[in-house]
Short mmCIF file of C-alpha atoms and ligand atoms in Angstrom, two decimals:
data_model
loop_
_atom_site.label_atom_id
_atom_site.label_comp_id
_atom_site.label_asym_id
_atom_site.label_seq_id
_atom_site.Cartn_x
_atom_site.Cartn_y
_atom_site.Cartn_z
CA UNK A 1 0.00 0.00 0.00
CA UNK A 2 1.30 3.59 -0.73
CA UNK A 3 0.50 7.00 0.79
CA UNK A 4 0.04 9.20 -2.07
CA UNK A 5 0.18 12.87 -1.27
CA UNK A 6 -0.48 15.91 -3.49
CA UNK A 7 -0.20 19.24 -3.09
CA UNK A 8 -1.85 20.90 -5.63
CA UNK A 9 -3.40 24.64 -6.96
CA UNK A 10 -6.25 25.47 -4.58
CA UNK A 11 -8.41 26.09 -7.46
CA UNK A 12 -8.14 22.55 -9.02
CA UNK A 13 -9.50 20.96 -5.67
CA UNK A 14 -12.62 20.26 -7.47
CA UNK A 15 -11.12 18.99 -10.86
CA UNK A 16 -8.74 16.63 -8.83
CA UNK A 17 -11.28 15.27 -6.70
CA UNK A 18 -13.47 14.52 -9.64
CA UNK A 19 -10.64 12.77 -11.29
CA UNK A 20 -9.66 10.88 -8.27
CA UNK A 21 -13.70 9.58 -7.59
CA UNK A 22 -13.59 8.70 -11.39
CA UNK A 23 -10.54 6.20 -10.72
CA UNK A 24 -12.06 4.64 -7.88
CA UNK A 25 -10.52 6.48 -4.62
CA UNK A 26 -12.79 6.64 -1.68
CA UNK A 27 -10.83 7.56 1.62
CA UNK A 28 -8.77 10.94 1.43
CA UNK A 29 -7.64 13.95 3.49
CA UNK A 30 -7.25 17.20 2.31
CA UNK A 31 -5.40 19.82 4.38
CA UNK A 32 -5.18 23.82 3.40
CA UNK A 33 -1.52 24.34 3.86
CA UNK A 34 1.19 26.69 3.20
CA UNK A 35 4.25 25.95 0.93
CA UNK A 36 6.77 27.33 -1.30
CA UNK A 37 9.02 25.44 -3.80
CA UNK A 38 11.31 26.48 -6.12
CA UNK A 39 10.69 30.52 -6.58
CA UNK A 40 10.77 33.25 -4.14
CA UNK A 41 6.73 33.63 -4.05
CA UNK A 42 4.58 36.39 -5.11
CA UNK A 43 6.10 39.82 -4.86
CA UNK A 44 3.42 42.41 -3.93
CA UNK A 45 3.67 46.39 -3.46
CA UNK A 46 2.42 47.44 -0.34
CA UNK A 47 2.97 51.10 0.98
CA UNK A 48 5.62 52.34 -1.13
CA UNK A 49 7.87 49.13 -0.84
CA UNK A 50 7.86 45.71 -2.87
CA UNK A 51 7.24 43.01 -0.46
CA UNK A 52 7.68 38.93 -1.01
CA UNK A 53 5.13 36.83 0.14
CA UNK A 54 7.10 33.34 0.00
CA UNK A 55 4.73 30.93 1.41
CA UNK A 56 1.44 30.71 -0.61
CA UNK A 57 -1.74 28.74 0.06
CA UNK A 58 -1.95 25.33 -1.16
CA UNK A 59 -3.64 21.99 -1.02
CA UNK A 60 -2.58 19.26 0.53
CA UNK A 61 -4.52 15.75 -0.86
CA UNK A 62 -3.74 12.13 1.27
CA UNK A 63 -4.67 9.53 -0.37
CA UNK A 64 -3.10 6.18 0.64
CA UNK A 65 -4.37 3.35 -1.94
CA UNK A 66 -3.62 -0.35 -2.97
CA UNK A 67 -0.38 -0.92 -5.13
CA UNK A 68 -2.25 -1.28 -8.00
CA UNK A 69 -3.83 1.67 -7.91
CA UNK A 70 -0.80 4.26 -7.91
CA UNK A 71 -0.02 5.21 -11.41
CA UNK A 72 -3.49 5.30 -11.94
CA UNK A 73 -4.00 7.73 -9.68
CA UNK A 74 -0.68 10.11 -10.02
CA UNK A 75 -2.02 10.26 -13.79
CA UNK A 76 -4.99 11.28 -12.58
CA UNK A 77 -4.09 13.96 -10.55
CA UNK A 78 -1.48 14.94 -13.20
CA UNK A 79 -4.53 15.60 -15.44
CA UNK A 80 -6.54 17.30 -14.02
CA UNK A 81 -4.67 19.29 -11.87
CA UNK A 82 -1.54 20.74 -14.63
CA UNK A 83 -1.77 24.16 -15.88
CA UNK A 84 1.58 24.02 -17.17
CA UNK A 85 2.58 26.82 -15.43
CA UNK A 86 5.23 27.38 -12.41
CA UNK A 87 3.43 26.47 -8.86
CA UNK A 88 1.08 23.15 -10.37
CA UNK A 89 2.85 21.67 -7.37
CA UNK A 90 4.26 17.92 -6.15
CA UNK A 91 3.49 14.37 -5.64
CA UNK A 92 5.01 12.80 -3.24
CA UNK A 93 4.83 8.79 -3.01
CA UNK A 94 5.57 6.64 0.04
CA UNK A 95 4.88 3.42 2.02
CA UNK A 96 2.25 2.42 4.16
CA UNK A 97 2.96 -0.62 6.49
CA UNK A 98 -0.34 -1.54 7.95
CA UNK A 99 -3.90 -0.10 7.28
CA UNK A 100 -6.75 -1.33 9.98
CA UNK A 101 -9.96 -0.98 9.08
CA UNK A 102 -11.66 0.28 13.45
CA UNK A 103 -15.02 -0.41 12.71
CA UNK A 104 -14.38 -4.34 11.37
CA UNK A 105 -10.96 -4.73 12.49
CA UNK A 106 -9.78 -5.33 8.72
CA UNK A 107 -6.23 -5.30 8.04
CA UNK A 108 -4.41 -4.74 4.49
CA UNK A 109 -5.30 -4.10 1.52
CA UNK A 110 -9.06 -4.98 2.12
CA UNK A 111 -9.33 -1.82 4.54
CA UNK A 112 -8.23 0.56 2.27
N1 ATP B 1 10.49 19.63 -2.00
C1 ATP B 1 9.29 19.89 -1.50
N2 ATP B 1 8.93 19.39 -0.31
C2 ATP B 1 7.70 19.61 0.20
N3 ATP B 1 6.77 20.37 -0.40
C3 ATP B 1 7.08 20.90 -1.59
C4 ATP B 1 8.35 20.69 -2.21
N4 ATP B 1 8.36 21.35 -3.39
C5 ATP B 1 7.15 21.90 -3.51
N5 ATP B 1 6.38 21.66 -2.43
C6 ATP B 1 5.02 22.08 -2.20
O1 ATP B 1 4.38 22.20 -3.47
C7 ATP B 1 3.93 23.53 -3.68
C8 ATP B 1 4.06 23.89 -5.13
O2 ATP B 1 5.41 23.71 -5.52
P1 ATP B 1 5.84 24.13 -6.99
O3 ATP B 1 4.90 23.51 -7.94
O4 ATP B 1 6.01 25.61 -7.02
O5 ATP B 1 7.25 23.38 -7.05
P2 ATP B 1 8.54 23.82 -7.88
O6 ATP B 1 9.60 22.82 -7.56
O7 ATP B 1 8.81 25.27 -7.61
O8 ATP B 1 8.08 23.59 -9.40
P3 ATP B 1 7.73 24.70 -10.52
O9 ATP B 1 9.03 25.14 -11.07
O10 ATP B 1 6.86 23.98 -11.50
O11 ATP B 1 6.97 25.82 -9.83
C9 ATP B 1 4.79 24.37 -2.74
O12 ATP B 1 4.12 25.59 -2.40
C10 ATP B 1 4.92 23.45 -1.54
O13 ATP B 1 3.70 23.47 -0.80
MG1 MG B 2 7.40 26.75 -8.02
#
């Protein structure tokens, strides 16, 4: 299993979401975060002086899904959440050891 998280353009939230229902994911947490990457930011002039505001608001997407399921779902988000333009943000992929279903006490990939 693999924890699949995505930060993303706040404005695509609803195009990625779509595209990740359409591909079968169920279970996710979404997070309004700050970040910067590679750039400095937006500069903005306030009161006679240019000012750098370097971390900007984001969205953070969890998603952690079946093996099976990952390249899927990165092309997915890819998709529907590019604009081709600097800031369309990061993937990052990782694994998850155990996933326990509380309700049923369902272990693996069958609680996912
Ligand atoms: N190395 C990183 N670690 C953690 N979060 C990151 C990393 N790089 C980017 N992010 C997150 O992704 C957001 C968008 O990053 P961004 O797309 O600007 O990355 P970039 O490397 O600058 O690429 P680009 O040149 O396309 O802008 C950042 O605001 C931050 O929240
Ligand atoms: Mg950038």
């Amino acid at each position: 299993m693999k924890k699949i998280v995505a930060i993303i353009r706040q404005e695509k939230l609803e195009d990625v979401k779509n595209a990740l229902v359409e591909v079968g994911c169920q279970g996710m947490n979404l997070a309004e975060v700050k970040g910067k990457g590679r750039q400095r930011g937006l500069k903005e002039y306030y009161r006679g002086h240019n000012y750098c505001i370097e971390f900007l608001p984001k969205t953070k997407l969890e998603i952690v899904v079946n093996d099976n399921q990952v390249e899927e779902v990165v092309d997915a988000i890819i998709k529907s959440g590019r604009t081709g333009e600097i800031g369309d943000g990061k993937i990052f992929i990782s694994n998850i050891e155990e996933v326990i279903r509380i309700r049923t006490g369902e272990r693996g990939e069958k609680a996912v």
